[in-house]
Amino acid sequence: DKYPVARLTNHLNRLYFAHEKSTLSNKTELYEAALRQLMTDFSSSPNAADISYALAESLISRGSEAERGTKEFDLFKEAHQLATETIKRYPNSYGAQNAQSLINQLESKEIDGKVLEFNGTKASILALIEYRNIEKINVLIYKDDEKDKKEYFSYLKEKLKGKNLVSEKIITLPKATDFQKHSTEIALDQLPLGNYLIVYSTDGKLFNQDTHN
């Protein structure tokens, strides 16, 4: 074959177009099966990394819509493994660069915490934590008489200077290795009547330095 790259590109474009335009209920299954066959056919070419990348993207797309407890919920993990293998096999290819971007995306850390705006003083405060790729979080609670709810990081760092830190703890979250978002409830300390600011962080030092000295 004098033009293997052009032929591969044509194959990928044709498969992508067919998948996008198809009305078949199993179009994604057919698309991924065709990509796997292309990976075999062009395995000796560095451009096969482009096929692996396309397949990993499709797996991530399905995984993002999967319900917890289904086999599709683990597709992020399969995509991560595929991207890792692609980089090892075709390290200097453009497809490997794209695969690394996918890995960075899958490994990115996310955290969000929510509590009721009003809580009683005689019970622990329950917080709903949503997280991804995080094992432990720092929970810092500051006494706060202001009602400003700005959440910009630079603003928050400045706002915490001189604030009274009334509670600080490290919470170990339920282990998850599937690169998906998870949620759990945690109990925070009981607090006297008043207004408080709760900060969730993967690194307590970000907020501890020069904020309440």
CSV table of C-alpha atoms in Angstrom, one decimal:
chain,number,residue,atom,x,y,z
A,1,ASP,CA,0.0,0.0,0.0
A,2,LYS,CA,1.6,3.3,-1.2
A,3,TYR,CA,-0.7,5.5,0.8
A,4,PRO,CA,-1.5,3.8,4.1
A,5,VAL,CA,-2.1,7.0,6.1
A,6,ALA,CA,-4.5,8.3,3.5
A,7,ARG,CA,-6.3,5.0,3.5
A,8,LEU,CA,-6.5,5.0,7.2
A,9,THR,CA,-7.9,8.5,7.3
A,10,ASN,CA,-10.5,7.6,4.8
A,11,HIS,CA,-11.6,4.6,6.8
A,12,LEU,CA,-11.9,6.7,10.0
A,13,ASN,CA,-13.8,9.5,8.2
A,14,ARG,CA,-16.2,7.0,6.7
A,15,LEU,CA,-16.8,5.2,10.0
A,16,TYR,CA,-17.4,8.5,11.8
A,17,PHE,CA,-19.8,9.7,9.2
A,18,ALA,CA,-21.7,6.4,9.1
A,19,HIS,CA,-22.0,6.4,12.9
A,20,GLU,CA,-23.2,10.0,13.1
A,21,LYS,CA,-25.8,9.5,10.3
A,22,SER,CA,-27.0,6.0,11.3
A,23,THR,CA,-30.4,5.4,12.8
A,24,LEU,CA,-29.6,1.9,13.9
A,25,SER,CA,-30.1,1.2,17.6
A,26,ASN,CA,-26.7,-0.6,17.8
A,27,LYS,CA,-24.8,1.9,15.7
A,28,THR,CA,-22.2,2.6,18.5
A,29,GLU,CA,-21.6,-1.1,19.0
A,30,LEU,CA,-21.0,-1.5,15.2
A,31,TYR,CA,-18.8,1.6,15.2
A,32,GLU,CA,-16.6,0.4,18.0
A,33,ALA,CA,-16.3,-3.1,16.5
A,34,ALA,CA,-15.2,-1.6,13.2
A,35,LEU,CA,-12.6,0.6,15.0
A,36,ARG,CA,-11.2,-2.5,16.8
A,37,GLN,CA,-10.8,-4.3,13.4
A,38,LEU,CA,-9.0,-1.2,12.0
A,39,MET,CA,-6.7,-1.3,15.0
A,40,THR,CA,-5.8,-4.9,14.0
A,41,ASP,CA,-5.4,-4.1,10.3
A,42,PHE,CA,-3.1,-1.1,10.9
A,43,SER,CA,-1.4,-2.3,14.1
A,44,SER,CA,2.1,-1.9,12.6
A,45,SER,CA,1.5,1.8,11.7
A,46,PRO,CA,2.0,4.6,14.2
A,47,ASN,CA,-1.2,6.1,12.8
A,48,ALA,CA,-3.1,3.3,14.4
A,49,ALA,CA,-2.9,5.6,17.5
A,50,ASP,CA,-5.6,7.7,15.8
A,51,ILE,CA,-7.9,4.7,15.8
A,52,SER,CA,-7.2,4.0,19.4
A,53,TYR,CA,-8.0,7.6,20.3
A,54,ALA,CA,-11.3,7.5,18.4
A,55,LEU,CA,-12.3,4.3,20.2
A,56,ALA,CA,-11.3,5.7,23.6
A,57,GLU,CA,-13.4,8.8,22.8
A,58,SER,CA,-16.4,6.6,22.0
A,59,LEU,CA,-15.9,4.7,25.3
A,60,ILE,CA,-15.8,7.9,27.3
A,61,SER,CA,-19.0,9.1,25.6
A,62,ARG,CA,-20.9,6.0,26.5
A,63,GLY,CA,-19.4,5.9,30.0
A,64,SER,CA,-20.5,9.5,30.7
A,65,GLU,CA,-24.1,8.5,30.1
A,66,ALA,CA,-23.9,5.2,32.0
A,67,GLU,CA,-25.9,4.5,35.2
A,68,ARG,CA,-24.1,3.3,38.3
A,69,GLY,CA,-24.0,-0.5,38.6
A,70,THR,CA,-24.0,-1.2,34.9
A,71,LYS,CA,-21.0,-2.5,33.0
A,72,GLU,CA,-20.9,0.7,30.9
A,73,PHE,CA,-20.1,2.6,34.1
A,74,ASP,CA,-16.6,1.1,34.0
A,75,LEU,CA,-15.9,2.3,30.4
A,76,PHE,CA,-13.9,5.3,31.7
A,77,LYS,CA,-11.5,2.8,33.1
A,78,GLU,CA,-11.3,0.8,29.8
A,79,ALA,CA,-10.7,4.1,27.9
A,80,HIS,CA,-7.9,5.0,30.4
A,81,GLN,CA,-6.2,1.7,29.9
A,82,LEU,CA,-6.6,2.0,26.1
A,83,ALA,CA,-5.1,5.5,26.1
A,84,THR,CA,-2.2,4.3,28.3
A,85,GLU,CA,-1.4,1.4,26.0
A,86,THR,CA,-1.6,3.7,22.9
A,87,ILE,CA,1.1,6.0,24.4
A,88,LYS,CA,3.3,3.0,25.2
A,89,ARG,CA,3.0,1.5,21.8
A,90,TYR,CA,3.1,4.7,19.6
A,91,PRO,CA,4.9,7.2,21.9
A,92,ASN,CA,5.8,9.8,19.3
A,93,SER,CA,2.5,9.8,17.4
A,94,TYR,CA,-0.1,12.5,17.2
A,95,GLY,CA,-2.6,10.0,18.4
A,96,ALA,CA,-0.5,9.4,21.5
A,97,GLN,CA,-0.6,13.1,22.3
A,98,ASN,CA,-4.4,13.0,22.0
A,99,ALA,CA,-4.5,9.9,24.2
A,100,GLN,CA,-2.5,11.8,26.9
A,101,SER,CA,-5.1,14.6,26.8
A,102,LEU,CA,-7.8,12.0,27.4
A,103,ILE,CA,-5.8,10.6,30.4
A,104,ASN,CA,-5.5,14.1,31.8
A,105,GLN,CA,-9.2,14.6,31.4
A,106,LEU,CA,-10.0,11.2,33.1
A,107,GLU,CA,-7.6,11.8,36.0
A,108,SER,CA,-8.7,15.3,36.7
A,109,LYS,CA,-9.9,15.9,40.3
A,110,GLU,CA,-13.3,17.3,41.2
A,111,ILE,CA,-15.0,18.1,44.5
A,112,ASP,CA,-18.2,19.8,45.5
A,113,GLY,CA,-19.9,20.0,48.9
A,114,LYS,CA,-23.4,21.0,49.8
A,115,VAL,CA,-25.1,21.6,53.2
A,116,LEU,CA,-28.5,22.9,54.1
A,117,GLU,CA,-28.4,26.7,54.5
A,118,PHE,CA,-29.9,26.4,58.0
A,119,ASN,CA,-28.9,23.7,60.5
A,120,GLY,CA,-29.8,23.1,64.1
A,121,THR,CA,-27.3,23.6,66.9
A,122,LYS,CA,-27.8,20.2,68.6
A,123,ALA,CA,-27.0,17.9,65.8
A,124,SER,CA,-24.1,17.1,63.5
A,125,ILE,CA,-24.2,18.9,60.1
A,126,LEU,CA,-24.6,16.5,57.2
A,127,ALA,CA,-22.8,17.5,54.0
A,128,LEU,CA,-23.2,15.9,50.6
A,129,ILE,CA,-19.8,15.5,48.9
A,130,GLU,CA,-19.5,14.9,45.2
A,131,TYR,CA,-16.0,13.9,44.2
A,132,ARG,CA,-13.9,12.3,41.4
A,133,ASN,CA,-10.4,10.9,41.7
A,134,ILE,CA,-10.0,12.1,45.3
A,135,GLU,CA,-9.2,9.9,48.3
A,136,LYS,CA,-9.2,12.5,51.1
A,137,ILE,CA,-10.5,16.0,51.6
A,138,ASN,CA,-9.8,18.7,54.1
A,139,VAL,CA,-12.9,20.3,55.6
A,140,LEU,CA,-12.3,23.7,57.2
A,141,ILE,CA,-15.1,25.7,59.0
A,142,TYR,CA,-14.7,29.4,59.7
A,143,LYS,CA,-16.8,31.7,61.7
A,144,ASP,CA,-18.2,34.2,59.3
A,145,ASP,CA,-20.6,37.1,60.0
A,146,GLU,CA,-20.8,38.1,56.3
A,147,LYS,CA,-23.5,36.9,54.0
A,148,ASP,CA,-21.4,37.3,50.8
A,149,LYS,CA,-21.5,34.1,48.9
A,150,LYS,CA,-18.7,34.7,46.4
A,151,GLU,CA,-16.8,31.6,45.7
A,152,TYR,CA,-13.9,32.8,43.6
A,153,PHE,CA,-10.7,31.2,44.8
A,154,SER,CA,-8.6,34.4,44.9
A,155,TYR,CA,-11.4,36.2,46.7
A,156,LEU,CA,-11.8,33.4,49.2
A,157,LYS,CA,-8.1,33.3,50.1
A,158,GLU,CA,-8.3,37.0,50.8
A,159,LYS,CA,-11.6,36.7,52.7
A,160,LEU,CA,-10.3,34.0,55.1
A,161,LYS,CA,-7.4,36.2,56.4
A,162,GLY,CA,-8.1,36.8,60.0
A,163,LYS,CA,-11.1,34.6,60.1
A,164,ASN,CA,-11.5,32.3,63.1
A,165,LEU,CA,-11.0,28.6,62.2
A,166,VAL,CA,-13.4,26.7,64.4
A,167,SER,CA,-13.1,23.2,63.0
A,168,GLU,CA,-10.7,21.3,60.8
A,169,LYS,CA,-10.7,17.7,59.9
A,170,ILE,CA,-9.5,15.3,57.2
A,171,ILE,CA,-12.2,13.0,55.7
A,172,THR,CA,-11.3,9.8,54.0
A,173,LEU,CA,-13.8,9.2,51.1
A,174,PRO,CA,-15.0,5.8,49.9
A,175,LYS,CA,-12.4,4.5,47.5
A,176,ALA,CA,-13.2,4.7,43.7
A,177,THR,CA,-10.9,3.8,40.9
A,178,ASP,CA,-13.3,4.1,37.9
A,179,PHE,CA,-12.6,7.8,37.2
A,180,GLN,CA,-16.3,8.4,37.6
A,181,LYS,CA,-18.0,11.0,39.8
A,182,HIS,CA,-19.3,9.6,43.2
A,183,SER,CA,-21.1,11.1,46.1
A,184,THR,CA,-21.3,10.4,49.9
A,185,GLU,CA,-22.5,12.1,53.0
A,186,ILE,CA,-20.2,13.1,55.8
A,187,ALA,CA,-21.0,14.4,59.3
A,188,LEU,CA,-19.4,17.7,60.3
A,189,ASP,CA,-19.0,19.0,63.9
A,190,GLN,CA,-21.9,20.5,65.8
A,191,LEU,CA,-21.6,24.3,65.9
A,192,PRO,CA,-23.0,27.1,68.1
A,193,LEU,CA,-25.6,29.4,66.6
A,194,GLY,CA,-24.1,31.7,63.9
A,195,ASN,CA,-22.9,32.0,60.4
A,196,TYR,CA,-20.1,29.8,59.1
A,197,LEU,CA,-18.1,29.3,55.9
A,198,ILE,CA,-17.2,25.7,55.0
A,199,VAL,CA,-14.3,25.1,52.7
A,200,TYR,CA,-13.6,21.8,51.1
A,201,SER,CA,-10.1,21.2,49.7
A,202,THR,CA,-7.8,18.4,48.7
A,203,ASP,CA,-4.9,20.4,50.2
A,204,GLY,CA,-5.7,22.2,53.5
A,205,LYS,CA,-2.4,24.2,53.2
A,206,LEU,CA,-3.9,26.2,50.4
A,207,PHE,CA,-6.2,27.9,52.8
A,208,ASN,CA,-4.3,27.5,56.1
A,209,GLN,CA,-1.3,29.6,55.1
A,210,ASP,CA,-1.6,33.2,56.2
A,211,THR,CA,-5.4,33.0,56.6
A,212,HIS,CA,-5.8,32.7,60.3
A,213,ASN,CA,-2.5,33.6,61.9
